Coordinates of C-alpha atoms in Angstrom, one line a residue:
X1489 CA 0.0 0.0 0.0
X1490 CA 1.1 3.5 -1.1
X1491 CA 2.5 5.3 2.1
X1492 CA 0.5 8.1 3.2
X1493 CA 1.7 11.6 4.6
X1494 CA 0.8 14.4 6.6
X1495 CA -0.6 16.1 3.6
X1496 CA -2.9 13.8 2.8
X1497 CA -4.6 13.7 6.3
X1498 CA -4.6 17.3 5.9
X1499 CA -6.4 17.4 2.5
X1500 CA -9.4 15.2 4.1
X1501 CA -9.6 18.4 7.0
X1502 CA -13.1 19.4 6.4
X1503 CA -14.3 16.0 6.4
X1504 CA -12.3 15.8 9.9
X1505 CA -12.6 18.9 10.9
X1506 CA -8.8 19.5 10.9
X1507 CA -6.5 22.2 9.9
X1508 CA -2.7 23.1 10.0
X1509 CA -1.6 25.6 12.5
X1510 CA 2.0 25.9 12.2
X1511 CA 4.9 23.6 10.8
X1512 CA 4.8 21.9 7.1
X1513 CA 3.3 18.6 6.7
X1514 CA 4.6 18.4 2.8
X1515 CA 6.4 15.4 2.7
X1516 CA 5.9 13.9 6.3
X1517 CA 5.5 10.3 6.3
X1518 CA 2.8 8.7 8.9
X1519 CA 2.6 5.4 9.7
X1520 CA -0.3 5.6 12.5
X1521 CA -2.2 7.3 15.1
X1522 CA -2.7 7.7 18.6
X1523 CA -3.9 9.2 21.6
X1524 CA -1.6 10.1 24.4
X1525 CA -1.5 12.1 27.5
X1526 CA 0.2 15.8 27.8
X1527 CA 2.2 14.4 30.8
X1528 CA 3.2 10.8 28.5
X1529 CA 4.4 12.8 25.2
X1530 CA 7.8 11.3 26.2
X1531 CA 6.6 7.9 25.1
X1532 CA 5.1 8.8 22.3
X1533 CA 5.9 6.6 19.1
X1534 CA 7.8 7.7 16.1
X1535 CA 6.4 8.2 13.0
X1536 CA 3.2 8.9 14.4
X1537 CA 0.4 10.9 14.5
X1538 CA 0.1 11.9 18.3
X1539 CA -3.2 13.5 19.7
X1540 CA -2.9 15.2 23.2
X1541 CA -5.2 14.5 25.5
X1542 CA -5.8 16.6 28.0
X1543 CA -7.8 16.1 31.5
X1544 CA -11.3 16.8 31.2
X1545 CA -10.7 18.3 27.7
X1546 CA -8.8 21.4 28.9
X1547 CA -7.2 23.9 26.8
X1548 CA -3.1 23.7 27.1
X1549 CA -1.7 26.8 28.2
X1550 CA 1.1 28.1 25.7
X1551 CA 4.0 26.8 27.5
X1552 CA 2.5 23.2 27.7
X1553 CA 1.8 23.9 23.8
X1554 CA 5.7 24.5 23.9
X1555 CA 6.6 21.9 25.7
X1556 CA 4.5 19.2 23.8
X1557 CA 6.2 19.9 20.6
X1558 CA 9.6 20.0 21.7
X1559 CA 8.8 16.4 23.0
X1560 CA 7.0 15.5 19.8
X1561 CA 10.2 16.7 17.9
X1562 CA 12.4 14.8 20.2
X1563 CA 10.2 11.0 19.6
X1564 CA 10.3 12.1 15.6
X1565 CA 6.2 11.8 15.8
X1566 CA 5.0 13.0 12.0
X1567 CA 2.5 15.4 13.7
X1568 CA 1.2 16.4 16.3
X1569 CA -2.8 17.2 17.1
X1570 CA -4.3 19.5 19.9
X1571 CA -8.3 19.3 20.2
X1572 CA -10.4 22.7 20.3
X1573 CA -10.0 25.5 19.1
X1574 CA -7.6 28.3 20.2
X1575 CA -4.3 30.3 19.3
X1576 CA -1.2 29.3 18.7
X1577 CA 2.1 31.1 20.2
X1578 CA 4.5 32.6 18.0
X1579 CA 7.2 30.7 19.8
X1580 CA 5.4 27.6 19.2
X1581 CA 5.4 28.6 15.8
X1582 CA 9.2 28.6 15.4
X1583 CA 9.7 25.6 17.0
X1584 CA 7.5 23.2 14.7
X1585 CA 9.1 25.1 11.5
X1586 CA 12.4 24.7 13.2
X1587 CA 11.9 20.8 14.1
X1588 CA 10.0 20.2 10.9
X1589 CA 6.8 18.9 13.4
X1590 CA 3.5 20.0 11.4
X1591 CA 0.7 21.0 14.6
X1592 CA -2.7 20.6 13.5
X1593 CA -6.2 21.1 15.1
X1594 CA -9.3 19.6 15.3
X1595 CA -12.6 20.1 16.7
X1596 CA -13.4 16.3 17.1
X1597 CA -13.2 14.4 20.2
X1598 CA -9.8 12.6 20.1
X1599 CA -11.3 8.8 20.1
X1600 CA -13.4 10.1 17.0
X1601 CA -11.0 11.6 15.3
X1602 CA -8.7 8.8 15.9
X1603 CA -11.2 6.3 14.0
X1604 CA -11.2 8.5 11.2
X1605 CA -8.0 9.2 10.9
X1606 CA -6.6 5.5 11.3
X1607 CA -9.1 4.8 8.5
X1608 CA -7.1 7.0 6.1
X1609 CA -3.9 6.2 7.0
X1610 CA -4.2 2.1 6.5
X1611 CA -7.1 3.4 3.6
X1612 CA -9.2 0.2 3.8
X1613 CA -12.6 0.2 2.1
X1614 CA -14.3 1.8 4.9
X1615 CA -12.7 4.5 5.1
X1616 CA -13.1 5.0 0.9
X1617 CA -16.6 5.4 1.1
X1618 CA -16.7 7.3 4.3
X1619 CA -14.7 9.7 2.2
X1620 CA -16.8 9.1 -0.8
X1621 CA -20.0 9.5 0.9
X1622 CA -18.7 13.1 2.5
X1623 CA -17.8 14.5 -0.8
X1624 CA -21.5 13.4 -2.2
X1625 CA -23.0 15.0 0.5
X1626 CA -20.9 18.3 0.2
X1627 CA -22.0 18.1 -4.0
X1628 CA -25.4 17.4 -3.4
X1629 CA -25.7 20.8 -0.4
X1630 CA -24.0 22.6 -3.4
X1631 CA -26.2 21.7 -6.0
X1632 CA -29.5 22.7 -3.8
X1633 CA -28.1 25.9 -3.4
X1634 CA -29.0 29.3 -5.2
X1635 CA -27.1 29.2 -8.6
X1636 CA -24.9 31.8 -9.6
X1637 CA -21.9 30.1 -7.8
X1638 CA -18.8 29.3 -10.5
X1639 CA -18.1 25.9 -11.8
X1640 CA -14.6 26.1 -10.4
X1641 CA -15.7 27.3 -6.7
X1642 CA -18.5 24.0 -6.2
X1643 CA -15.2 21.9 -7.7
X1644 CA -12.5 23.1 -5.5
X1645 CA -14.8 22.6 -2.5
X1646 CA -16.1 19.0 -3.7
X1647 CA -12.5 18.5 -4.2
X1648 CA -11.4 19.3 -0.7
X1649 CA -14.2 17.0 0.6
X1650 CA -13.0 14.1 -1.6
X1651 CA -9.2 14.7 -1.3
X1652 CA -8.1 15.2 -4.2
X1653 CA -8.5 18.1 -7.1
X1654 CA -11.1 17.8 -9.5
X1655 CA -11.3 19.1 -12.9
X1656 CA -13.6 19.7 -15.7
X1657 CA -12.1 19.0 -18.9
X1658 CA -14.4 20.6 -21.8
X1659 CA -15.1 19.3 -25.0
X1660 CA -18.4 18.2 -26.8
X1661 CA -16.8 14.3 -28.0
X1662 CA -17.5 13.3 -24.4
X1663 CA -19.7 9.8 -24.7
X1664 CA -22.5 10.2 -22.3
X1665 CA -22.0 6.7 -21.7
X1666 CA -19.1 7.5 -19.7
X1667 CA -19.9 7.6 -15.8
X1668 CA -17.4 10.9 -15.7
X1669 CA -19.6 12.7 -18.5
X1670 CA -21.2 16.0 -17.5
X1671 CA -23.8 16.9 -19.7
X1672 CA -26.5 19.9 -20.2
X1673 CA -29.7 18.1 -21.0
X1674 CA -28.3 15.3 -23.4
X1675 CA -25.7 17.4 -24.8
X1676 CA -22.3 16.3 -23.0
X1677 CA -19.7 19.4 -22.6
X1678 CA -17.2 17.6 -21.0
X1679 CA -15.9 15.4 -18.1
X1680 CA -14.6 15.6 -14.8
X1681 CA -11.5 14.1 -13.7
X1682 CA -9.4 13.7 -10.8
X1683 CA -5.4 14.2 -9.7
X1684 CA -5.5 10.9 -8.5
X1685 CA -7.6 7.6 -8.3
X1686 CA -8.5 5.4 -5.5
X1687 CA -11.5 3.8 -4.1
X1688 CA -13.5 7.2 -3.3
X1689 CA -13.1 8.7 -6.4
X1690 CA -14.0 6.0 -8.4
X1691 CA -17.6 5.6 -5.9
X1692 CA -18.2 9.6 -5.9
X1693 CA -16.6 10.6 -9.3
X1694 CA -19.9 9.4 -11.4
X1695 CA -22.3 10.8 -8.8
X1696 CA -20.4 14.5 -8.6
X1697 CA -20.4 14.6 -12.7
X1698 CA -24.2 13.8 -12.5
X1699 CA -25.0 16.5 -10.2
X1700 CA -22.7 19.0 -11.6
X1701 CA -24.7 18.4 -14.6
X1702 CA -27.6 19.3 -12.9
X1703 CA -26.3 22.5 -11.7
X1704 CA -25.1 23.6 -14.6
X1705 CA -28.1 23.0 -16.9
X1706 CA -30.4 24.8 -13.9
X1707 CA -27.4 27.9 -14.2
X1708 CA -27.8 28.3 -18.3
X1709 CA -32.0 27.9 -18.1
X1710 CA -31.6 30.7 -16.3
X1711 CA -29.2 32.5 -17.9
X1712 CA -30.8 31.5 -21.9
X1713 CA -34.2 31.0 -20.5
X1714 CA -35.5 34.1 -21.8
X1715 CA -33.7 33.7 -25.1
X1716 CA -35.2 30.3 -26.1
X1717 CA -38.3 31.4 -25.1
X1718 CA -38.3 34.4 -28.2
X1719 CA -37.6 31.3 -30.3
X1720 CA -40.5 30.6 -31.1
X1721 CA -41.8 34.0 -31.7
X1722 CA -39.2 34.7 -33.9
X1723 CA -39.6 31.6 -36.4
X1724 CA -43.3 32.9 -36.3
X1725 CA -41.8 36.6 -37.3
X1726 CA -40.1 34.9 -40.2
X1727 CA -42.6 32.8 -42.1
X1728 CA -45.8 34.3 -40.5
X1729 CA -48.6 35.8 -43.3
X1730 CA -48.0 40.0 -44.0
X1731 CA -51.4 40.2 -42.3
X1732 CA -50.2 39.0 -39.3
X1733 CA -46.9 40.6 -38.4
X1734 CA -48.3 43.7 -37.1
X1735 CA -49.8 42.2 -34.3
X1736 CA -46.1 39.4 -34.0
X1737 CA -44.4 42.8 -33.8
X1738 CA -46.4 43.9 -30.7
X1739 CA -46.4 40.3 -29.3
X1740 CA -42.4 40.4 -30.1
X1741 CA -41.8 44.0 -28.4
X1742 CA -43.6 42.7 -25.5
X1743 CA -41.4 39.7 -24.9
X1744 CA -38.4 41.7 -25.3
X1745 CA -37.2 41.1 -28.8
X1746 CA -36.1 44.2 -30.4
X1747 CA -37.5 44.3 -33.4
X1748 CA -37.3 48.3 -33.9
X1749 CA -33.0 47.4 -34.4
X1750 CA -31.5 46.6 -37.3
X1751 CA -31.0 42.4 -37.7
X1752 CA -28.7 40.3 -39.9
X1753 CA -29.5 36.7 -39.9
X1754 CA -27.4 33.9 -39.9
X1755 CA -28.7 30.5 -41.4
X1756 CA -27.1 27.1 -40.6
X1757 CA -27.8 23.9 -42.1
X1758 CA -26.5 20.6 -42.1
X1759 CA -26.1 17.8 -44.8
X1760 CA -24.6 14.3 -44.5
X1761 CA -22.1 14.0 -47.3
X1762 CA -23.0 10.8 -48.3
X1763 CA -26.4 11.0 -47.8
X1764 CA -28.5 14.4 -48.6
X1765 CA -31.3 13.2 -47.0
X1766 CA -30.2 11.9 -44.1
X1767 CA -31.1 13.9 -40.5
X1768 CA -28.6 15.3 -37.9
X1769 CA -28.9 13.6 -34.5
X1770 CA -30.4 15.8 -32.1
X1771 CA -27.8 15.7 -30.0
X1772 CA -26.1 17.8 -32.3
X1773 CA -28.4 20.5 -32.8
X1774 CA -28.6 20.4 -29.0
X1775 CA -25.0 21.1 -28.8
X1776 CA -24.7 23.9 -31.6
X1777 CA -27.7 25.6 -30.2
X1778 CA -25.2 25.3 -26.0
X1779 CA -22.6 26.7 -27.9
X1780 CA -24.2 29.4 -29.9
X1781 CA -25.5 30.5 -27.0
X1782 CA -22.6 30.3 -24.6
X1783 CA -20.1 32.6 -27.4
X1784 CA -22.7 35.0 -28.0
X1785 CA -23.7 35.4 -24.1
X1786 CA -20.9 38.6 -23.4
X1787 CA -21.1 40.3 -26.6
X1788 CA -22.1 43.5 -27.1
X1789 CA -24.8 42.7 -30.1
X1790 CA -28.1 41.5 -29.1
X1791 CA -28.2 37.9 -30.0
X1792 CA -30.7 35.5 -30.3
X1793 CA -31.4 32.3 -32.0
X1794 CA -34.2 29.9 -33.0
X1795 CA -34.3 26.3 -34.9
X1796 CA -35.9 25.5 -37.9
X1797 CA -36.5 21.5 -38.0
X1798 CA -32.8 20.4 -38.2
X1799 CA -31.5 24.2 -39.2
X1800 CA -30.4 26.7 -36.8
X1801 CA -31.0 30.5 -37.0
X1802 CA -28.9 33.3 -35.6
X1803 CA -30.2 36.6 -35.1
X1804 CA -27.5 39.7 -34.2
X1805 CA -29.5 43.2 -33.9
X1806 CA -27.6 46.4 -34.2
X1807 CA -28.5 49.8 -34.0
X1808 CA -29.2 51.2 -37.8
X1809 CA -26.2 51.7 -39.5
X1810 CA -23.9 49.9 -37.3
X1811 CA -20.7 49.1 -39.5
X1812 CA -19.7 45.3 -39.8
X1813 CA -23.1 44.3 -38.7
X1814 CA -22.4 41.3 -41.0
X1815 CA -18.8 40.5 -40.8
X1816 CA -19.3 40.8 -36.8
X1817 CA -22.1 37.8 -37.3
X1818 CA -19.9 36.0 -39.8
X1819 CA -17.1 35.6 -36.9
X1820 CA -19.8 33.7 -34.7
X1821 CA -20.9 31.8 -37.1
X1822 CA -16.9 30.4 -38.2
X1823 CA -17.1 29.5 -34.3
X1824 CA -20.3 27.8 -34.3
X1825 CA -19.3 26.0 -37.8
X1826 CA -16.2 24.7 -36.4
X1827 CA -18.0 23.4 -33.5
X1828 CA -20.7 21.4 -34.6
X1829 CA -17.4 19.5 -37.2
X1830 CA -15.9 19.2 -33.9
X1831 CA -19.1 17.3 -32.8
X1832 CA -20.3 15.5 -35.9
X1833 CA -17.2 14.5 -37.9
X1834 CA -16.6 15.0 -41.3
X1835 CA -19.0 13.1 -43.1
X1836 CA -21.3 16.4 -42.2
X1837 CA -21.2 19.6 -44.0
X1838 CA -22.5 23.1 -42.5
X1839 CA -23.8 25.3 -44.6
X1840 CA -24.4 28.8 -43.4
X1841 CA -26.5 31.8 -45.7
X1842 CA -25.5 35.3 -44.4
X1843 CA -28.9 37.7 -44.7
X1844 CA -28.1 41.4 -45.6
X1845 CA -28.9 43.9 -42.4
X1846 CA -32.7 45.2 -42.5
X1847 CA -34.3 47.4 -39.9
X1848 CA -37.4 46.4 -38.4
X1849 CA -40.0 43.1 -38.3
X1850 CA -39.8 43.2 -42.1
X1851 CA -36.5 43.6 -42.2
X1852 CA -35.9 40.6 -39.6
X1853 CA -37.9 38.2 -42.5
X1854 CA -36.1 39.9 -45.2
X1855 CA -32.5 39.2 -44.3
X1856 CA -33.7 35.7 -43.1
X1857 CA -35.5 35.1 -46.3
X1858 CA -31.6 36.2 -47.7
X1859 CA -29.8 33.5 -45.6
X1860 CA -31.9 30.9 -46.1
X1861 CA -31.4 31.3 -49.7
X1862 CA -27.9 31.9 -49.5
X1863 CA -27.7 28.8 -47.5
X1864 CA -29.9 26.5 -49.8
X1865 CA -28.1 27.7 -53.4
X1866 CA -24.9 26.6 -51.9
X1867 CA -26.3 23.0 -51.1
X1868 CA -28.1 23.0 -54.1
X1869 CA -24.8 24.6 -56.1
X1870 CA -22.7 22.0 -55.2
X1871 CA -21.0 24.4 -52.2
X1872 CA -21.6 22.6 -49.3
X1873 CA -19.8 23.7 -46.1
X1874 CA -19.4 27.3 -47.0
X1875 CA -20.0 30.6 -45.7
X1876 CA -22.5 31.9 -48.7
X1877 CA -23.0 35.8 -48.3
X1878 CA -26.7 37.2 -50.3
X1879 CA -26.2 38.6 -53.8
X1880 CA -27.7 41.6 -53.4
X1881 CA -28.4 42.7 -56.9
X1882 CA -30.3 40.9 -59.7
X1883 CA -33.9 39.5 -60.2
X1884 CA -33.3 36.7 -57.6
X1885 CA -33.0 39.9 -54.9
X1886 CA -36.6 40.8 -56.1
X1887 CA -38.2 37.8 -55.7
X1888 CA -37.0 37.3 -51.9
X1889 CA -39.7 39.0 -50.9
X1890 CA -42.4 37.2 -52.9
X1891 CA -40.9 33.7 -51.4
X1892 CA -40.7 35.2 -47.9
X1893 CA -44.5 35.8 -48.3
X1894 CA -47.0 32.3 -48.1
X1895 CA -49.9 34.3 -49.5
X1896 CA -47.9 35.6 -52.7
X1897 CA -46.9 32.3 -53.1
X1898 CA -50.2 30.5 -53.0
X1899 CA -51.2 33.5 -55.6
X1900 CA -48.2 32.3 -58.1
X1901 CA -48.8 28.8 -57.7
X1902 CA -52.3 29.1 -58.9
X1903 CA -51.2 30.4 -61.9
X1904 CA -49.4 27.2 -62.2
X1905 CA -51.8 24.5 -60.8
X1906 CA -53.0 23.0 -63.9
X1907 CA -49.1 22.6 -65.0
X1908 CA -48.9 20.5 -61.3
X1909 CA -51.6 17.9 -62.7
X1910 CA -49.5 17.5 -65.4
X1911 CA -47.2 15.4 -62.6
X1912 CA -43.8 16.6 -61.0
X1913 CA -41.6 15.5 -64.0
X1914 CA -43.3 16.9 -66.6
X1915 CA -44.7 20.5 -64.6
X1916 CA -41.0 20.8 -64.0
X1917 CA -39.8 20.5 -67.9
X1918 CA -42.9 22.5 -68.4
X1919 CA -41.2 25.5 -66.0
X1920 CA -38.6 25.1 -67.2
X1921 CA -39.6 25.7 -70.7
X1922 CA -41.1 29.0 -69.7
X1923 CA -38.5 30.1 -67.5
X1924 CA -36.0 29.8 -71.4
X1925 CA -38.7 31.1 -73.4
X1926 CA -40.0 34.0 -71.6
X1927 CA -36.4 34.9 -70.3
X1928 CA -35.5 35.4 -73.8
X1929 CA -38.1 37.5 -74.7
X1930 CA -40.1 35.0 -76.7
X1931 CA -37.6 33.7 -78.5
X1932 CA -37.6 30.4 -79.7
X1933 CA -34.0 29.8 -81.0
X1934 CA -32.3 31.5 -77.7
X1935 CA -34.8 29.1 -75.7
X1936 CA -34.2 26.3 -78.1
X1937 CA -30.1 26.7 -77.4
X1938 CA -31.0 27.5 -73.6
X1939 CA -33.1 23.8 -73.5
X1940 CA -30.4 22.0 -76.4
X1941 CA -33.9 22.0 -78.2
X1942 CA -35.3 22.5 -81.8
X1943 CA -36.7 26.0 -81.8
X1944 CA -39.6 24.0 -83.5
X1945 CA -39.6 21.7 -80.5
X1946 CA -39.4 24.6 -77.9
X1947 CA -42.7 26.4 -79.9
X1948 CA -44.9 22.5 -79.8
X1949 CA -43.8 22.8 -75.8
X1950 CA -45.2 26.2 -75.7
X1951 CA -48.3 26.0 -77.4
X1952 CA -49.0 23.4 -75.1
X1953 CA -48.2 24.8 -72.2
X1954 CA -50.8 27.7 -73.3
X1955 CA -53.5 25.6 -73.7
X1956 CA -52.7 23.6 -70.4
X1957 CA -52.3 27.3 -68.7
X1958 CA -55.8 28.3 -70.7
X1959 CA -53.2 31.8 -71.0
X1960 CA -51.9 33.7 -73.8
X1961 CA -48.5 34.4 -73.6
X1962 CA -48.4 37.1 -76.3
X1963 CA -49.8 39.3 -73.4
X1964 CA -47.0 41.7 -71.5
X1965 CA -49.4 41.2 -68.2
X1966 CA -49.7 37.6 -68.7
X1967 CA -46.0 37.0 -69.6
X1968 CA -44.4 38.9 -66.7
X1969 CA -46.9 36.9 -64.1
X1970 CA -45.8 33.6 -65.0
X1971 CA -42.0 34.5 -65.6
X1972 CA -42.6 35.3 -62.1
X1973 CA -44.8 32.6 -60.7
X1974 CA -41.9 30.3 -63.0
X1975 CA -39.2 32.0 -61.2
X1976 CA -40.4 31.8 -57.6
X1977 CA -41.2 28.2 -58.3
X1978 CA -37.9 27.5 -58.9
X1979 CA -36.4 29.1 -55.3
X1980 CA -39.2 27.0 -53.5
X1981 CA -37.7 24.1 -55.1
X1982 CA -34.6 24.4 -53.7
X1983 CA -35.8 24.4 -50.1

């Protein structure tokens, strides 16, 4: 068995309600404990811990404090310890740093604190889970109490209980199978570890993990409580009918969201590499969403965030005018993105669409509309895992807000229902064929070299497309509504 020390004993001195007054125990080999008499120190063994007794549990004066130690020196005893609780001399001082004799002090009764401390001398199993069971108790008084005490504070104080120094080592690869994982909810952020193993820590190591992950997830409710709860609202914001969003405004103002700001919007998706339709776990939108949350919690920009089935969305409002609204958002989102590769591995790509800043609730669904594009046109494009920033210019600008509406869109796609009878492979060659023909102006060669067609086969297409439609496409009125009805087809079915 592993010789234990002075420094040991004193590590366990809450649990025995011990401390060291003067001397050094570093390094101070013990082989035992007992009790002797003020007047018997002379007899005293060596290499022992020696607790005075005195008669009827009197305080020594200083001098017999004096005198005890000089006889403790002279045996070689690897400590001596005085019950109660009162000062000790200067002089008595010098002599245990002089003599190398560490004093300690307990508040115990000597035969009690004799069983405890031969227990963790010879270390048997008894003595383990009387250790073990102390620091449990001391985790779980912790955990009941208010929150708003640090991580490291509840560890270093568990840590004292148990003896040893306990860590939390963070990372997101933890397996929650693990009986060290500590885990928000069932996203695991880490482990905890020890300096050193032995029989206590391996009885109250799995138990302190579980209840630190208590704490913790009752410490971030708290602190992102009031964020997730705008989640919600905010999805509602962004794909909510026009008719509706001036009472979502008032309902967002309300619950603190502040929609009068000026938001850029941030969208993340996810595809498996091998397999585009496959879903993310939900552990691993659990942990993106922890994260998020945690890098955005002491900036300066109001943050908040929301999920869309397996997407998540980040919202950072400004004031109007802020410069690097954007860029600032695209540095969070490189964290997040490196994150969640961190967690899933790379058979997953993340996507993220950056929206453009907007002011206001229709500006929120305007630069969300932006990102989600962004974000689908890269997955669709072949860009997978990239950063895609909105084109602001062009027709594809003009029809965001037509997609971000589902009462235009219902409007366009009547235009196009009798094409949808037709079946999904042939309405599709049949947009298709519009989108060439009416985006060159009517032409049938330019379509006909747009579709690798016949212009004679392009104009049979069209005619009966027309009478499909029941539409004349020679009108300007008809021609520009299912161009656009075509066009915003197209971006829906990308989604």
């Amino acid at each position: 068995m592993e010789q234990v020390n002075v420094t040991d004993i004193v590590a366990q001195g809450e649990r025995l309600g011990l401390r060291c007054v003067a001397g050094s125990p570093e390094g101070v080999e013990v082989s035992g404990v007992e009790i002797v008499a003020m007047d018997d120190l002379t007899s005293a063994s060596p290499d022992r811990l020696v607790i005075v007794a005195m008669p009827d549990g009197a305080v020594p004066r200083p001098y017999q404090v004096d005198i005890a130690i000089r006889r403790a020196i002279a045996r070689r005893c690897a400590g001596l310890v005085f019950v109660g609780d009162f000062p000790i001399a200067e002089t008595a001082r010098s002599l245990a740093d002089r003599g190398g004799l560490p004093v300690l002090m307990s508040t115990a009764t000597p035969s009690e604190l004799a069983v405890l401390m031969d227990r963790t001398i010879r270390g048997d199993a008894e003595e383990a889970l009387s250790r073990a069971e102390y620091a449990i108790a001391r985790a779980s008084a912790l955990a009941a109490e208010a929150p708003g005490r640090p991580v490291e504070a509840i560890l270093d104080e568990v840590g004292a209980a148990l003896g040893v120094r306990l860590s939390l080592i963070e990372g997101p690869g933890v397996a929650l199978s693990r009986p060290d994982a500590v885990c928000v909810g069932e996203v695991p952020v880490g482990r905890l570890t020890a300096d050193r193993d032995d029989a206590s820590v391996a009885v109250a190591l799995p138990v302190i993990a579980a209840l630190l992950s208590r704490t913790l997830q009752r410490e971030l409710q708290a602190r992102f409580g009031p964020v997730r709860s705008r989640a919600d609202l905010i999805i509602e914001l962004i794909f909510a009918e026009s008719s509706r969003i001036d009472r979502l405004t008032v309902e967002a103002t309300r619950a603190g969201l502040p929609v009068s700001l000026s938001h850029a919007v941030a969208w993340l998706t996810s595809t498996h590499r091998d397999d585009p339709e496959r879903r993310p776990p939900a552990v691993l939108v659990s942990s993106v969403e922890l994260h998020a949350l945690q890098l955005v919690d002491r900036r300066e920009e109001v943050w908040h965030l929301a999920t869309f089935h397996d997407d998540i969305v980040m919202v950072a409002s400004e004031e109007t005018g802020a410069p690097d609204h954007q860029r600032r958002l695209r540095d969070v989102m490189e964290s997040v993105v490196a994150h969640a590769g961190s967690v899933a591995g790379e058979e997953w790509a993340f996507t993220v669409g950056l929206g453009t800043p907007q002011s206001g609730a229709a500006g929120l669904r305007q630069s969300a509309t932006e990102a989600r594009l962004a974000a689908e046109a890269a997955v669709a494009g072949g860009r997978a895992g990239r950063i895609e920033v909105t084109d602001v210019t062009g027709l594809r600008r003009v029809l965001l807000d037509f997609y971000a509406s589902p009462l235009s869109r219902s409007l366009l796609d009547d235009i196009l229902t009798p094409l949808d009878a037709l079946g999904p492979e042939r309405a599709a060659i049949a947009i298709r064929t519009l989108v060439a023909y009416l985006g060159h102006r009517n032409s049938l060669t330019r379509a006909g070299e747009a579709l690798n067609l016949h212009p004679n086969a392009v104009n049979y297409r069209i005619r009966r497309i027309e009478q499909t439609l029941g539409l004349d496409l020679t009108e300007p009125d008809v021609r520009f509504a299912v161009e656009l009805a075509c066009r915003v087809r197209l971006i829906a079915s990308r989604r």
